[in-house]
Short mmCIF file of C-alpha atoms in Angstrom, two decimals:
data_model
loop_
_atom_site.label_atom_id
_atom_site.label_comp_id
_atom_site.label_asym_id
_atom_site.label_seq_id
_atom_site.Cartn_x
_atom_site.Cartn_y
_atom_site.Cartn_z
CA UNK A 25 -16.27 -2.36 7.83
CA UNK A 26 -15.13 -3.11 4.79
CA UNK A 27 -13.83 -0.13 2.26
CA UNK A 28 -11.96 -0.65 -1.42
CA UNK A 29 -11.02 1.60 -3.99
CA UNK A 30 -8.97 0.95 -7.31
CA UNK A 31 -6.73 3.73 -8.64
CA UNK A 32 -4.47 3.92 -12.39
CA UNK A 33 -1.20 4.66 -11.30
CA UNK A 34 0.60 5.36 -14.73
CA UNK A 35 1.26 9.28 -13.42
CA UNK A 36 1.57 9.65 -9.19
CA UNK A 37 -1.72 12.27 -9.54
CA UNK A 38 -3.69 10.33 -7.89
CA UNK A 39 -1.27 9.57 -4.59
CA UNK A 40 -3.16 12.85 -2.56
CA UNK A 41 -5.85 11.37 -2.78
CA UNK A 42 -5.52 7.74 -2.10
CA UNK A 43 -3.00 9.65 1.00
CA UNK A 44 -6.32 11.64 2.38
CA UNK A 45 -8.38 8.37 1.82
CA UNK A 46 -6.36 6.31 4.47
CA UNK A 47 -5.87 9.21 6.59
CA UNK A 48 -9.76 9.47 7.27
CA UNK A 49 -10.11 5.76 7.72
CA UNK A 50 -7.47 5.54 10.08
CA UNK A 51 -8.82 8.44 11.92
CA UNK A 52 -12.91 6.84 11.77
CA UNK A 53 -11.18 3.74 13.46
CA UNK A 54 -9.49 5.75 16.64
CA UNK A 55 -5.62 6.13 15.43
CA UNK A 56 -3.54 8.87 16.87
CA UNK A 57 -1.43 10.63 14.75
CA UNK A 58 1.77 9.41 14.65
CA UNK A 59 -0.12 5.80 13.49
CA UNK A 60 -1.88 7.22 10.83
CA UNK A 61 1.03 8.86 9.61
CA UNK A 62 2.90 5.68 9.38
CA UNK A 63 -0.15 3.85 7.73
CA UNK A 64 0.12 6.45 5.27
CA UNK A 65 3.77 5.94 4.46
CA UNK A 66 3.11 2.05 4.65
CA UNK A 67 0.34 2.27 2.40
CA UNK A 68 2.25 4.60 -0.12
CA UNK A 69 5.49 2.53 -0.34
CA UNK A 70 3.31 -0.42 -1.12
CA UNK A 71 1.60 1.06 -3.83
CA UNK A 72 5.34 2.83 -5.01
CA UNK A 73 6.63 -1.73 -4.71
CA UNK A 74 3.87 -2.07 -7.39
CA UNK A 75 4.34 0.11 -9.69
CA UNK A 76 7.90 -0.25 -9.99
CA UNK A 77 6.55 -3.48 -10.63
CA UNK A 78 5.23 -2.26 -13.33
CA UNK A 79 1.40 -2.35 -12.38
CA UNK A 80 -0.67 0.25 -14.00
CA UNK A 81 -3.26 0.60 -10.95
CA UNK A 82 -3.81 -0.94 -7.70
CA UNK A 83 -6.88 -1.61 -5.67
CA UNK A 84 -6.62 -1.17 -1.93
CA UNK A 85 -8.99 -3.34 0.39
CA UNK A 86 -9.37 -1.91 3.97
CA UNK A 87 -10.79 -4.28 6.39
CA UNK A 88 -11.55 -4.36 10.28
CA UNK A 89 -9.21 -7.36 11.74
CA UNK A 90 -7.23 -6.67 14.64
CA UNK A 91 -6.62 -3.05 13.98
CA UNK A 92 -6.83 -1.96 10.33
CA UNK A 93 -5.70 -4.27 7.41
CA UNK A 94 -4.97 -3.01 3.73
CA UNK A 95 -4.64 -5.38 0.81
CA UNK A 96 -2.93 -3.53 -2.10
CA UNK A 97 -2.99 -5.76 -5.41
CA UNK A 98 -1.78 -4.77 -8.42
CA UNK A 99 -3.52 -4.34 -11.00
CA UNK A 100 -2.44 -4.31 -15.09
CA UNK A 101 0.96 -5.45 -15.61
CA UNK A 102 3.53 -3.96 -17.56
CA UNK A 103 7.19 -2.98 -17.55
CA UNK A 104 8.88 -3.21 -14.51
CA UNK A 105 11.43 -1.02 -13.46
CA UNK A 106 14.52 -3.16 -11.82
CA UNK A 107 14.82 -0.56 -8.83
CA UNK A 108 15.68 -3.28 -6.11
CA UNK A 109 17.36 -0.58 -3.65
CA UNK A 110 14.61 1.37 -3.54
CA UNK A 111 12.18 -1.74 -3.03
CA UNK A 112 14.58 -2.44 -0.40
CA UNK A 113 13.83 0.50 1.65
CA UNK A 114 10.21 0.31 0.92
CA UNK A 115 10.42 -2.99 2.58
CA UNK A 116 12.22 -2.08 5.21
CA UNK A 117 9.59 0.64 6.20
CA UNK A 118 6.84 -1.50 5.60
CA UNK A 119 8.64 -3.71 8.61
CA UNK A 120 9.62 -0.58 10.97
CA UNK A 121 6.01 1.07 10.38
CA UNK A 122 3.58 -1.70 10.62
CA UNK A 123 2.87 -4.73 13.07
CA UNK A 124 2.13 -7.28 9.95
CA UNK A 125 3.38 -7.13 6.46
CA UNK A 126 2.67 -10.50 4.18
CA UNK A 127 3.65 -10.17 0.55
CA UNK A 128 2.40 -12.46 -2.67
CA UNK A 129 4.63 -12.57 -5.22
CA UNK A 130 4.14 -13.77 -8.89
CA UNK A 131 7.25 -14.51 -10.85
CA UNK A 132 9.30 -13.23 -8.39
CA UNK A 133 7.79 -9.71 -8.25
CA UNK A 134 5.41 -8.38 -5.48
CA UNK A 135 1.84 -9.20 -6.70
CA UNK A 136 0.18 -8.18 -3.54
CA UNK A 137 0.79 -6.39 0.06
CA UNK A 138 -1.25 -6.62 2.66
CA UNK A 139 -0.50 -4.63 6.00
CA UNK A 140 -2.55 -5.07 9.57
CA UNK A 141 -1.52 -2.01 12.04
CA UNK A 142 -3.19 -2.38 15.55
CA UNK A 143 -4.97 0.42 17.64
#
């Protein structure tokens, strides 16, 4: 199984829906609830790392591989903001919530998250 979707992220609109998206994938591929609630959060602070990054959109690449891995890339650079505390705490709930978290950075900045979670 392999599932992607690329949202614009200038306004947080479209965060319900990318939200209900992983919700139903993580529930297709057998997670309880308290897992798919922290793929949810994992999911969202990535995308919230990227656009204080100043990415306009991000495409999100789900993918069978020991449980459920996400690859949320960034998409259209532009002004970052320079909120390192709160990237801080999105990283540190990226590492509480899920069993793998690998980030690519480009110039210093997070480029690209990817998250595994097992069953």
């Amino acid at each position: 199984m392999k599932f992607s979707m690329t949202v614009p992220m200038q306004t947080n609109e479209y965060m319900l829906t990318v939200r209900l998206a992983v919700g139903a994938i993580c529930e297709a591929k057998g997670f309880d609830i308290d897992s798919a609630e922290d793929y949810k959060v994992s999911v969202n602070e990535s995308i919230l790392i990227l656009q204080r990054g100043g990415y306009r959109g991000v495409t999100l690449v789900f993918e069978e591989e020991n449980g459920l891995k996400v690859t949320v890339s960034g998409e259209e650079k532009g002004e970052s903001e320079k909120d390192e505390i709160e990237n801080e705490i999105s990283y540190a709930l990226l590492g509480a919530l899920v069993d793998e978290v690998a980030v690519e950075r480009e110039n210093g900045a997070a480029k690209r998250i990817v998250l595994n979670k097992s069953l």
